[in-house]
Short mmCIF file of C-alpha atoms and ligand atoms in Angstrom, two decimals:
data_model
loop_
_atom_site.label_atom_id
_atom_site.label_comp_id
_atom_site.label_asym_id
_atom_site.label_seq_id
_atom_site.Cartn_x
_atom_site.Cartn_y
_atom_site.Cartn_z
CA MET A 23 -23.28 10.09 12.05
CA THR A 24 -21.11 8.05 9.76
CA GLU A 25 -21.01 8.19 5.99
CA GLN A 26 -21.67 5.78 3.20
CA LEU A 27 -21.04 5.91 -0.51
CA LEU A 28 -24.04 5.94 -2.82
CA ILE A 29 -23.16 4.75 -6.31
CA ARG A 30 -25.60 4.79 -9.21
CA GLY A 31 -23.76 2.38 -11.46
CA GLY A 32 -23.82 1.47 -15.11
CA LYS A 33 -22.13 4.55 -16.58
CA PRO A 34 -18.93 4.00 -18.60
CA LEU A 35 -16.02 5.99 -17.15
CA GLU A 36 -14.63 8.61 -19.52
CA GLY A 37 -11.95 11.29 -19.37
CA ARG A 38 -8.61 11.59 -17.56
CA ILE A 39 -7.57 11.16 -13.96
CA LYS A 40 -4.34 11.99 -12.08
CA VAL A 41 -2.87 9.52 -9.62
CA PRO A 42 -1.40 10.87 -6.34
CA GLY A 43 1.81 9.81 -4.61
CA ALA A 44 2.00 6.25 -3.27
CA LYS A 45 0.72 5.64 0.23
CA ASN A 46 3.04 2.67 0.64
CA SER A 47 6.00 4.83 -0.25
CA ALA A 48 5.04 7.97 1.69
CA LEU A 49 4.66 5.99 4.95
CA PRO A 50 8.22 4.52 5.11
CA LEU A 51 9.68 7.79 3.82
CA LEU A 52 8.02 9.71 6.66
CA ALA A 53 9.32 7.15 9.16
CA ALA A 54 12.80 7.49 7.63
CA SER A 55 12.72 11.26 8.18
CA LEU A 56 13.42 10.38 11.84
CA LEU A 57 16.92 9.30 10.77
CA THR A 58 18.13 12.91 10.56
CA ASP A 59 17.68 16.14 12.52
CA ASP A 60 18.16 18.17 9.32
CA PRO A 61 15.16 19.39 7.35
CA VAL A 62 13.52 16.89 5.02
CA VAL A 63 11.08 17.99 2.32
CA LEU A 64 8.75 15.41 0.80
CA LYS A 65 6.71 16.25 -2.28
CA ASN A 66 3.72 14.48 -3.81
CA VAL A 67 2.60 13.23 -0.38
CA PRO A 68 -0.97 11.91 -0.77
CA PRO A 69 -3.62 13.45 1.52
CA LEU A 70 -4.75 10.20 3.15
CA LYS A 71 -5.85 9.06 6.57
CA ASP A 72 -2.87 6.67 6.89
CA VAL A 73 -0.47 9.49 5.99
CA GLY A 74 -2.16 11.61 8.68
CA THR A 75 -1.54 8.79 11.17
CA MET A 76 2.17 8.63 10.29
CA LEU A 77 2.48 12.43 10.48
CA SER A 78 0.90 12.33 13.97
CA MET A 79 3.35 9.59 14.89
CA ILE A 80 6.50 11.47 13.92
CA ARG A 81 5.09 14.67 15.47
CA GLU A 82 4.52 12.76 18.74
CA LEU A 83 8.13 11.58 18.56
CA GLY A 84 9.37 15.17 18.35
CA LYS A 85 9.31 16.32 14.73
CA ASN A 86 7.85 19.63 13.55
CA ILE A 87 5.74 19.37 10.44
CA GLU A 88 4.82 22.13 8.05
CA THR A 89 2.57 21.50 5.12
CA THR A 90 3.79 24.08 2.63
CA ASP A 91 1.28 23.27 -0.08
CA GLN A 92 -1.36 20.58 -0.28
CA ARG A 93 1.12 17.82 -1.20
CA THR A 94 4.43 19.07 0.24
CA VAL A 95 5.55 18.36 3.78
CA ARG A 96 8.59 19.91 5.47
CA ILE A 97 9.89 18.00 8.48
CA THR A 98 12.33 19.53 10.94
CA GLY A 99 13.65 18.97 14.47
CA GLY A 100 15.02 16.06 16.43
CA ILE A 101 13.66 13.09 18.32
CA ALA A 102 12.15 13.89 21.71
CA LYS A 103 10.76 10.49 22.71
CA ASN A 104 11.66 6.85 22.15
CA SER A 105 8.25 5.37 22.76
CA ALA A 106 5.61 5.16 20.01
CA PRO A 107 2.01 5.90 21.10
CA GLU A 108 -0.02 2.70 21.22
CA GLU A 109 -3.15 4.21 19.70
CA LEU A 110 -1.31 5.19 16.48
CA VAL A 111 0.48 1.86 16.04
CA ARG A 112 -2.73 -0.09 16.56
CA ARG A 113 -4.44 2.03 13.92
CA MET A 114 -1.90 1.29 11.22
CA ARG A 115 0.64 -1.49 10.84
CA ALA A 116 3.12 0.69 8.95
CA SER A 117 3.68 2.75 12.12
CA PHE A 118 5.84 -0.15 13.31
CA LEU A 119 8.44 1.17 10.85
CA VAL A 120 9.48 3.87 13.34
CA LEU A 121 11.20 1.12 15.34
CA SER A 122 14.50 1.12 13.41
CA PRO A 123 14.94 4.90 13.11
CA LEU A 124 14.29 5.26 16.87
CA LEU A 125 16.64 2.42 17.67
CA GLY A 126 19.38 3.80 15.44
CA ARG A 127 19.09 7.34 16.77
CA VAL A 128 18.40 6.85 20.49
CA ARG A 129 19.55 3.24 21.07
CA GLU A 130 16.34 2.10 22.71
CA ALA A 131 12.84 2.01 21.27
CA VAL A 132 9.49 0.96 22.68
CA VAL A 133 6.91 0.23 19.98
CA PRO A 134 3.59 -1.57 20.52
CA LEU A 135 2.80 -4.57 18.34
CA PRO A 136 0.96 -3.28 15.27
CA GLY A 137 -2.66 -3.40 14.13
CA GLY A 138 -3.86 -2.28 10.70
CA CYS A 139 -5.92 -3.90 7.99
CA ASN A 140 -8.00 -6.87 8.87
CA ILE A 141 -6.29 -9.21 6.41
CA GLY A 142 -5.06 -12.27 8.19
CA THR A 143 -2.30 -12.74 10.68
CA ARG A 144 0.47 -10.27 10.05
CA PRO A 145 3.31 -11.07 12.41
CA VAL A 146 6.51 -9.05 12.79
CA ASP A 147 8.84 -12.00 13.37
CA LEU A 148 10.90 -11.26 10.24
CA HIS A 149 11.41 -7.64 11.33
CA LEU A 150 12.58 -8.73 14.78
CA ASN A 151 14.81 -11.60 13.60
CA GLY A 152 16.51 -9.26 11.15
CA LEU A 153 17.06 -6.60 13.80
CA SER A 154 18.57 -9.24 16.12
CA ARG A 155 21.06 -10.10 13.38
CA LEU A 156 22.13 -6.45 13.49
CA GLY A 157 22.86 -6.68 17.21
CA THR A 158 19.53 -5.63 18.70
CA GLU A 159 18.33 -7.09 21.97
CA ILE A 160 14.58 -7.63 21.67
CA GLY A 161 12.26 -7.85 24.66
CA GLN A 162 8.51 -7.79 24.98
CA ALA A 163 6.24 -6.50 27.76
CA ASP A 164 2.54 -5.54 27.84
CA GLY A 165 2.13 -6.03 24.09
CA LYS A 166 5.08 -3.76 23.37
CA ILE A 167 8.41 -4.49 21.73
CA ILE A 168 11.39 -3.10 23.60
CA ALA A 169 14.43 -2.98 21.36
CA ARG A 170 17.91 -2.01 22.55
CA ALA A 171 21.23 -1.74 20.77
CA LYS A 172 24.25 0.16 22.06
CA LYS A 173 25.62 -0.03 18.57
CA LEU A 174 23.99 -1.64 15.55
CA ARG A 175 26.43 -3.81 13.61
CA GLY A 176 26.17 -4.76 9.94
CA ASN A 177 25.61 -8.43 9.10
CA GLU A 178 24.31 -10.76 6.41
CA ILE A 179 20.56 -11.36 6.64
CA PHE A 180 18.53 -13.86 4.68
CA LEU A 181 14.79 -13.24 4.67
CA ASP A 182 12.65 -16.38 4.55
CA TYR A 183 10.08 -14.27 2.72
CA PRO A 184 10.66 -11.02 0.78
CA SER A 185 8.54 -8.98 3.17
CA VAL A 186 8.09 -5.34 2.15
CA GLY A 187 7.93 -3.93 5.68
CA THR A 188 10.85 -6.06 6.90
CA THR A 189 13.09 -4.97 4.03
CA GLU A 190 12.22 -1.33 4.78
CA GLN A 191 12.75 -1.78 8.53
CA LEU A 192 16.16 -3.39 8.00
CA LEU A 193 17.29 -0.79 5.46
CA MET A 194 16.55 1.94 7.99
CA ALA A 195 18.50 0.07 10.67
CA ALA A 196 21.41 -0.79 8.39
CA VAL A 197 22.07 2.79 7.27
CA GLY A 198 23.09 3.65 10.85
CA ALA A 199 24.91 0.39 11.59
CA GLU A 200 28.66 -0.05 11.77
CA GLY A 201 29.99 -1.80 8.66
CA GLU A 202 28.20 -3.59 5.86
CA THR A 203 24.77 -5.21 5.86
CA VAL A 204 23.64 -7.46 3.05
CA ILE A 205 19.95 -8.37 2.84
CA PHE A 206 19.28 -11.46 0.74
CA ASN A 207 15.81 -12.17 -0.67
CA GLY A 208 14.73 -8.60 0.03
CA ALA A 209 11.49 -7.19 -1.34
CA GLN A 210 11.71 -5.61 -4.80
CA GLU A 211 8.53 -3.55 -4.71
CA PRO A 212 8.89 -0.10 -6.33
CA GLU A 213 8.04 1.44 -2.94
CA VAL A 214 11.07 -0.30 -1.37
CA ARG A 215 13.20 1.07 -4.20
CA ASP A 216 11.74 4.51 -3.51
CA LEU A 217 12.89 4.26 0.11
CA VAL A 218 16.38 3.24 -1.09
CA ASN A 219 16.51 6.27 -3.41
CA PHE A 220 15.34 8.56 -0.61
CA LEU A 221 17.94 7.21 1.84
CA VAL A 222 20.64 7.68 -0.80
CA GLU A 223 19.42 11.27 -1.22
CA LEU A 224 20.02 11.68 2.54
CA GLY A 225 23.58 10.38 2.18
CA ALA A 226 23.22 6.60 2.64
CA ASP A 227 25.38 4.16 0.69
CA ILE A 228 23.10 1.43 -0.71
CA GLU A 229 23.46 -0.83 -3.72
CA VAL A 230 20.59 -2.87 -5.09
CA ASP A 231 21.04 -5.95 -7.24
CA GLY A 232 17.57 -7.45 -7.67
CA SER A 233 16.64 -8.96 -4.33
CA ILE A 234 20.08 -8.35 -2.77
CA LEU A 235 20.52 -5.04 -0.99
CA THR A 236 23.94 -3.99 0.28
CA VAL A 237 24.12 -1.16 2.78
CA ARG A 238 27.32 0.42 4.07
CA GLY A 239 26.44 2.17 7.29
CA ALA A 240 27.16 5.88 7.74
CA ASP A 241 27.49 7.80 10.99
CA GLU A 242 24.79 10.26 10.16
CA LEU A 243 22.38 11.08 7.39
CA HIS A 244 21.68 14.63 6.30
CA GLY A 245 18.51 16.37 5.14
CA GLY A 246 17.16 16.39 1.61
CA GLU A 247 14.25 16.81 -0.73
CA TYR A 248 12.42 13.96 -2.44
CA GLU A 249 9.30 13.35 -4.50
CA VAL A 250 7.16 10.31 -3.61
CA LEU A 251 6.62 7.95 -6.54
CA PRO A 252 3.11 7.65 -8.03
CA ASP A 253 0.68 5.19 -6.46
CA ARG A 254 0.59 2.11 -8.71
CA ILE A 255 -2.17 0.52 -6.64
CA ALA A 256 -4.46 3.57 -6.91
CA GLY A 257 -3.56 3.75 -10.63
CA GLY A 258 -4.33 0.06 -11.07
CA THR A 259 -7.64 0.44 -9.24
CA TYR A 260 -8.71 3.18 -11.67
CA MET A 261 -7.56 1.10 -14.67
CA ILE A 262 -9.70 -1.81 -13.52
CA ALA A 263 -12.70 0.45 -12.85
CA ILE A 264 -12.51 1.90 -16.36
CA ALA A 265 -12.49 -1.61 -17.87
CA ALA A 266 -15.26 -2.87 -15.59
CA THR A 267 -17.61 -0.08 -16.68
CA GLY A 268 -16.81 -0.59 -20.36
CA GLY A 269 -15.34 2.90 -20.34
CA HIS A 270 -12.54 4.68 -22.15
CA ALA A 271 -10.28 6.86 -20.03
CA THR A 272 -6.65 7.71 -19.29
CA VAL A 273 -4.88 7.41 -15.97
CA ASP A 274 -2.21 10.12 -15.76
CA GLU A 275 0.90 10.55 -13.60
CA VAL A 276 1.65 6.86 -13.23
CA ARG A 277 4.74 4.84 -14.07
CA PRO A 278 3.50 2.26 -16.57
CA SER A 279 6.49 -0.01 -15.87
CA THR A 280 5.26 -0.51 -12.28
CA LEU A 281 1.84 -1.60 -13.59
CA LYS A 282 3.09 -4.15 -16.13
CA GLN A 283 1.58 -7.14 -14.36
CA LEU A 284 -1.88 -5.62 -14.45
CA THR A 285 -1.49 -4.22 -17.97
CA LEU A 286 -0.54 -7.62 -19.38
CA LYS A 287 -3.35 -9.42 -17.52
CA MET A 288 -5.89 -6.87 -18.71
CA ARG A 289 -4.70 -7.22 -22.30
CA LYS A 290 -4.94 -10.99 -21.97
CA SER A 291 -8.52 -10.46 -20.90
CA GLY A 292 -9.20 -8.60 -24.17
CA ILE A 293 -9.07 -5.05 -22.81
CA THR A 294 -7.06 -2.47 -24.75
CA VAL A 295 -4.36 -0.85 -22.62
CA ASN A 296 -2.07 1.73 -24.24
CA GLU A 297 0.99 2.80 -22.29
CA GLY A 298 2.27 6.37 -22.60
CA VAL A 299 5.38 7.80 -20.93
CA ASN A 300 3.54 8.71 -17.70
CA SER A 301 0.04 7.54 -18.48
CA VAL A 302 -2.06 4.51 -19.29
CA GLU A 303 -5.12 4.60 -21.55
CA VAL A 304 -7.75 1.91 -20.99
CA ILE A 305 -10.44 1.07 -23.53
CA GLY A 306 -12.99 -1.41 -22.25
CA ASP A 307 -15.02 -1.86 -25.39
CA ASN A 308 -15.19 -5.66 -25.15
CA ARG A 309 -16.57 -7.78 -22.36
CA PRO A 310 -13.47 -8.99 -20.49
CA LYS A 311 -12.55 -12.66 -20.70
CA ASN A 312 -11.72 -14.94 -17.80
CA LEU A 313 -8.22 -14.92 -16.29
CA GLU A 314 -5.99 -16.84 -13.95
CA VAL A 315 -4.40 -14.52 -11.41
CA ARG A 316 -1.90 -15.46 -8.72
CA THR A 317 -0.64 -12.84 -6.30
CA LEU A 318 3.08 -12.82 -5.55
CA PRO A 319 5.72 -10.44 -4.23
CA TYR A 320 6.91 -7.92 -6.87
CA PRO A 321 7.44 -8.37 -9.79
CA GLY A 322 4.49 -10.77 -9.41
CA PHE A 323 0.86 -9.65 -9.48
CA PRO A 324 0.23 -7.34 -6.47
CA THR A 325 -1.92 -8.67 -3.65
CA ASP A 326 -3.29 -5.13 -3.26
CA LEU A 327 -4.98 -5.48 -6.67
CA GLN A 328 -6.40 -8.95 -5.98
CA ALA A 329 -9.74 -7.70 -4.66
CA PRO A 330 -10.12 -5.06 -7.40
CA ILE A 331 -9.39 -7.52 -10.24
CA SER A 332 -11.69 -10.10 -8.64
CA ALA A 333 -14.51 -7.54 -8.96
CA LEU A 334 -13.76 -7.20 -12.69
CA LEU A 335 -13.71 -10.98 -13.16
CA THR A 336 -17.20 -11.33 -11.68
CA ILE A 337 -18.52 -9.84 -14.94
CA ALA A 338 -16.00 -11.44 -17.30
CA GLU A 339 -16.85 -14.17 -19.78
CA GLY A 340 -16.06 -17.64 -18.39
CA LYS A 341 -14.57 -19.04 -15.24
CA SER A 342 -11.62 -17.32 -13.56
CA VAL A 343 -9.28 -18.57 -10.87
CA VAL A 344 -7.69 -16.19 -8.36
CA LYS A 345 -5.00 -17.40 -5.97
CA GLU A 346 -3.88 -15.26 -3.04
CA THR A 347 -0.44 -16.34 -1.88
CA VAL A 348 0.80 -13.25 0.00
CA PHE A 349 -1.79 -12.99 2.79
CA ASP A 350 -3.66 -15.85 4.38
CA SER A 351 -7.06 -14.19 4.69
CA ARG A 352 -7.74 -11.57 2.10
CA PHE A 353 -11.20 -12.42 0.80
CA GLY A 354 -13.29 -9.90 2.76
CA HIS A 355 -14.81 -8.69 -0.53
CA VAL A 356 -16.24 -12.08 -1.52
CA ALA A 357 -19.35 -12.17 0.68
CA GLU A 358 -20.15 -8.58 -0.28
CA LEU A 359 -19.69 -9.14 -4.03
CA ARG A 360 -22.04 -12.12 -3.75
CA LYS A 361 -24.74 -9.75 -2.45
CA MET A 362 -24.41 -7.96 -5.79
CA GLY A 363 -24.99 -11.18 -7.72
CA ALA A 364 -21.39 -12.36 -8.16
CA ASP A 365 -20.91 -16.11 -8.50
CA ILE A 366 -17.79 -16.84 -6.45
CA SER A 367 -16.81 -19.98 -4.59
CA VAL A 368 -13.91 -20.37 -2.19
CA PRO A 369 -12.62 -23.96 -2.53
CA ASN A 370 -9.87 -23.24 0.00
CA SER A 371 -8.65 -20.27 2.00
CA SER A 372 -6.31 -19.06 -0.74
CA THR A 373 -8.37 -19.65 -3.90
CA LEU A 374 -11.40 -18.12 -5.58
CA PHE A 375 -13.35 -19.64 -8.44
CA ILE A 376 -15.28 -16.88 -10.17
CA ASN A 377 -17.99 -17.66 -12.71
CA GLY A 378 -18.51 -14.51 -14.74
CA THR A 379 -22.12 -13.28 -14.81
CA ASP A 380 -23.81 -11.00 -17.35
CA GLY A 381 -23.98 -8.17 -14.87
CA LEU A 382 -24.06 -7.21 -11.20
CA ARG A 383 -26.88 -5.41 -9.40
CA GLY A 384 -26.61 -2.73 -6.75
CA ALA A 385 -26.80 -3.79 -3.10
CA LYS A 386 -25.94 -2.68 0.43
CA VAL A 387 -22.36 -3.75 1.10
CA GLU A 388 -19.62 -3.12 3.62
CA ALA A 389 -15.91 -2.48 3.10
CA THR A 390 -13.79 -4.56 5.50
CA ASP A 391 -10.36 -3.35 4.42
CA ILE A 392 -8.89 -0.81 1.99
CA ARG A 393 -8.69 -2.96 -1.12
CA ALA A 394 -11.89 -4.91 -0.44
CA GLY A 395 -13.52 -1.47 -0.30
CA ALA A 396 -12.00 -0.53 -3.66
CA SER A 397 -13.36 -3.72 -5.21
CA LEU A 398 -16.88 -2.89 -3.98
CA VAL A 399 -16.66 0.59 -5.48
CA ILE A 400 -15.58 -0.94 -8.81
CA ALA A 401 -18.44 -3.44 -8.64
CA GLY A 402 -20.89 -0.64 -7.76
CA LEU A 403 -19.75 1.49 -10.69
CA ALA A 404 -20.17 -1.47 -13.04
CA SER A 405 -23.53 -2.68 -11.75
CA SER A 406 -27.10 -1.70 -12.52
CA GLY A 407 -29.04 0.10 -9.80
CA THR A 408 -27.74 1.73 -6.65
CA THR A 409 -24.99 0.41 -4.40
CA GLU A 410 -24.52 1.62 -0.83
CA VAL A 411 -21.02 1.06 0.49
CA SER A 412 -20.41 1.46 4.22
CA GLY A 413 -17.09 1.12 6.05
CA LEU A 414 -15.70 4.16 4.23
CA GLU A 415 -13.08 4.66 6.93
CA HIS A 416 -11.19 1.75 5.36
CA ILE A 417 -11.34 3.18 1.83
CA ASP A 418 -10.24 6.61 3.11
CA ARG A 419 -7.04 5.06 4.45
CA GLY A 420 -5.80 4.37 0.94
CA TYR A 421 -7.68 6.44 -1.66
CA SER A 422 -7.69 10.23 -1.67
CA GLN A 423 -10.54 12.13 -3.32
CA LEU A 424 -12.04 8.92 -4.61
CA VAL A 425 -15.51 10.40 -5.07
CA GLU A 426 -14.26 13.53 -6.86
CA ASN A 427 -11.95 11.45 -9.07
CA PHE A 428 -14.72 9.13 -10.19
CA GLN A 429 -17.11 12.09 -10.64
CA ASP A 430 -14.52 13.64 -12.96
CA LEU A 431 -14.66 10.41 -14.95
CA ASN A 432 -18.42 10.86 -15.35
CA ALA A 433 -19.52 8.44 -12.64
CA GLU A 434 -22.55 9.11 -10.46
CA LEU A 435 -21.64 8.72 -6.82
CA GLU A 436 -21.71 10.72 -3.61
CA ARG A 437 -21.13 10.43 0.11
CA SER A 438 -24.23 10.52 2.26
CA LYS A 439 -24.75 10.45 6.01
CA ILE A 440 -26.24 7.39 7.71
CA ASP A 441 -27.59 6.99 11.22
CA GLU A 442 -25.50 4.59 13.29
C1 LIG B 519 3.05 -3.96 2.50
C2 LIG B 519 2.00 -2.98 2.02
C3 LIG B 519 0.69 -3.69 1.75
C4 LIG B 519 0.91 -4.87 0.81
C5 LIG B 519 2.02 -5.78 1.30
C6 LIG B 519 2.39 -6.87 0.31
C7 LIG B 519 2.71 -0.95 3.11
C8 LIG B 519 2.42 0.12 4.11
N1 LIG B 519 1.83 -1.94 3.03
O1 LIG B 519 2.57 -4.49 3.75
O2 LIG B 519 -0.20 -2.74 1.15
O3 LIG B 519 -0.29 -5.62 0.72
O4 LIG B 519 3.21 -5.00 1.53
O5 LIG B 519 2.70 -6.32 -0.92
O6 LIG B 519 3.68 -0.87 2.37
N2 LIG B 519 5.12 -11.47 7.25
C9 LIG B 519 5.54 -12.34 8.25
N3 LIG B 519 6.39 -11.86 9.19
C10 LIG B 519 6.85 -10.56 9.19
C11 LIG B 519 6.42 -9.70 8.17
C12 LIG B 519 5.54 -10.18 7.21
O7 LIG B 519 5.16 -13.50 8.28
O8 LIG B 519 7.63 -10.19 10.08
C13 LIG B 519 4.17 -11.98 6.23
C14 LIG B 519 2.83 -11.25 6.29
O9 LIG B 519 2.00 -11.80 7.28
C15 LIG B 519 2.29 -11.48 4.90
C16 LIG B 519 3.57 -11.44 4.05
O10 LIG B 519 4.65 -11.67 4.94
O11 LIG B 519 1.69 -12.73 4.78
C17 LIG B 519 3.79 -10.14 3.32
O12 LIG B 519 3.87 -9.09 4.23
P1 LIG B 519 4.75 -7.79 3.98
O13 LIG B 519 5.39 -7.88 2.64
O14 LIG B 519 5.62 -7.56 5.15
O15 LIG B 519 3.62 -6.68 3.92
P2 LIG B 519 3.56 -5.31 4.70
O16 LIG B 519 4.90 -4.65 4.69
O17 LIG B 519 2.86 -5.47 5.98
#
């Protein structure tokens, strides 16, 4: 028996909601815990399926994990294995991030090529080219990367694209390399900065100047304690849902500065967004107006909020244009939103034209990836009638307690079993 989400839409969201720690920060931080044998304590770790996958991965590689309270994880012990289990890497692309810590600590790592979200081709060429620049010999056999380096050596690396995962991978390699590494055109996402701060907490020497990251390698890192930054993508998803339902609610425990792109777009669309110190209040008392949105690496508009904001624009006044420039196939939500009455055309593989309609109606839809799933939940909450969302395993990868959170905001939704 699998589950689906039943949403009886049309109720404005009201109240307050707390955002958990960021998935995209917790995952690299957990991988980075392999860089030391000393105890590492991570706080504000979100209880998510993807986090569970990374915890299984580092446990498989030799770490002991204690969950001291619901959101705190204590990691101890050394590395017992240099080969990452295929099943875990295929399940989640971010597992590939264990490559550098393994390489740095045990000189040889075997990591299968990654799987993960079904959003276009997601190669790892930038990761591997960067690691070669640091003196790694890269081989490939049976779909697995075999990386060897007797000693990693610092170097200058220019990234053709400011890839988040590549920047994180190279930071974790550079901290154990001999000498200085300078990464040019590195990713500037807050989650990358969170990894830098965590590595510094463990004794690394890293300087960040915009997209240039300078790392002076150290022999060994030590243990430490660190709190994962709040999840701006979960926060942004809730902000959009509040606006889409014409609600009035506050999203707590976020960093408003990391949500600026969304805040300014929403204001442009006529929605009131008030920033507090650690909170954002959204008042959706006007029908939103059309927008032009173009996804870009940070500080541009996040690709992870492209599907959610597209759902909002289906009920906005006028014609919106959404351009996806980060991934080459991230429109899994479009066909499903159309089933709910959305008027969306796809003139080319990176563009959406959205003609706002007066309202959506409930339908049977399927989530094909995490953020497409979030956009269907938003559409369901905003629509009349009942929406049935299947494919919940995708949504569960990135959103913890989604049902409870929306119920606290007065929404009517529940999980129900379906026969396969
Ligand atoms: C991370 C996030 C994901 C987000 C994405 C972009 C995590 C766990 N996931 O994914 O939620 O959508 O950043 O903000 O943090 N690319 C290459 N070669 C490479 C690496 C990447 O061509 O070696 C391309 C990708 O195919 C994609 C683009 O670069 O088109 C961006 O990817 P990247 O920034 O690396 O995203 P991820 O780290 O996979």
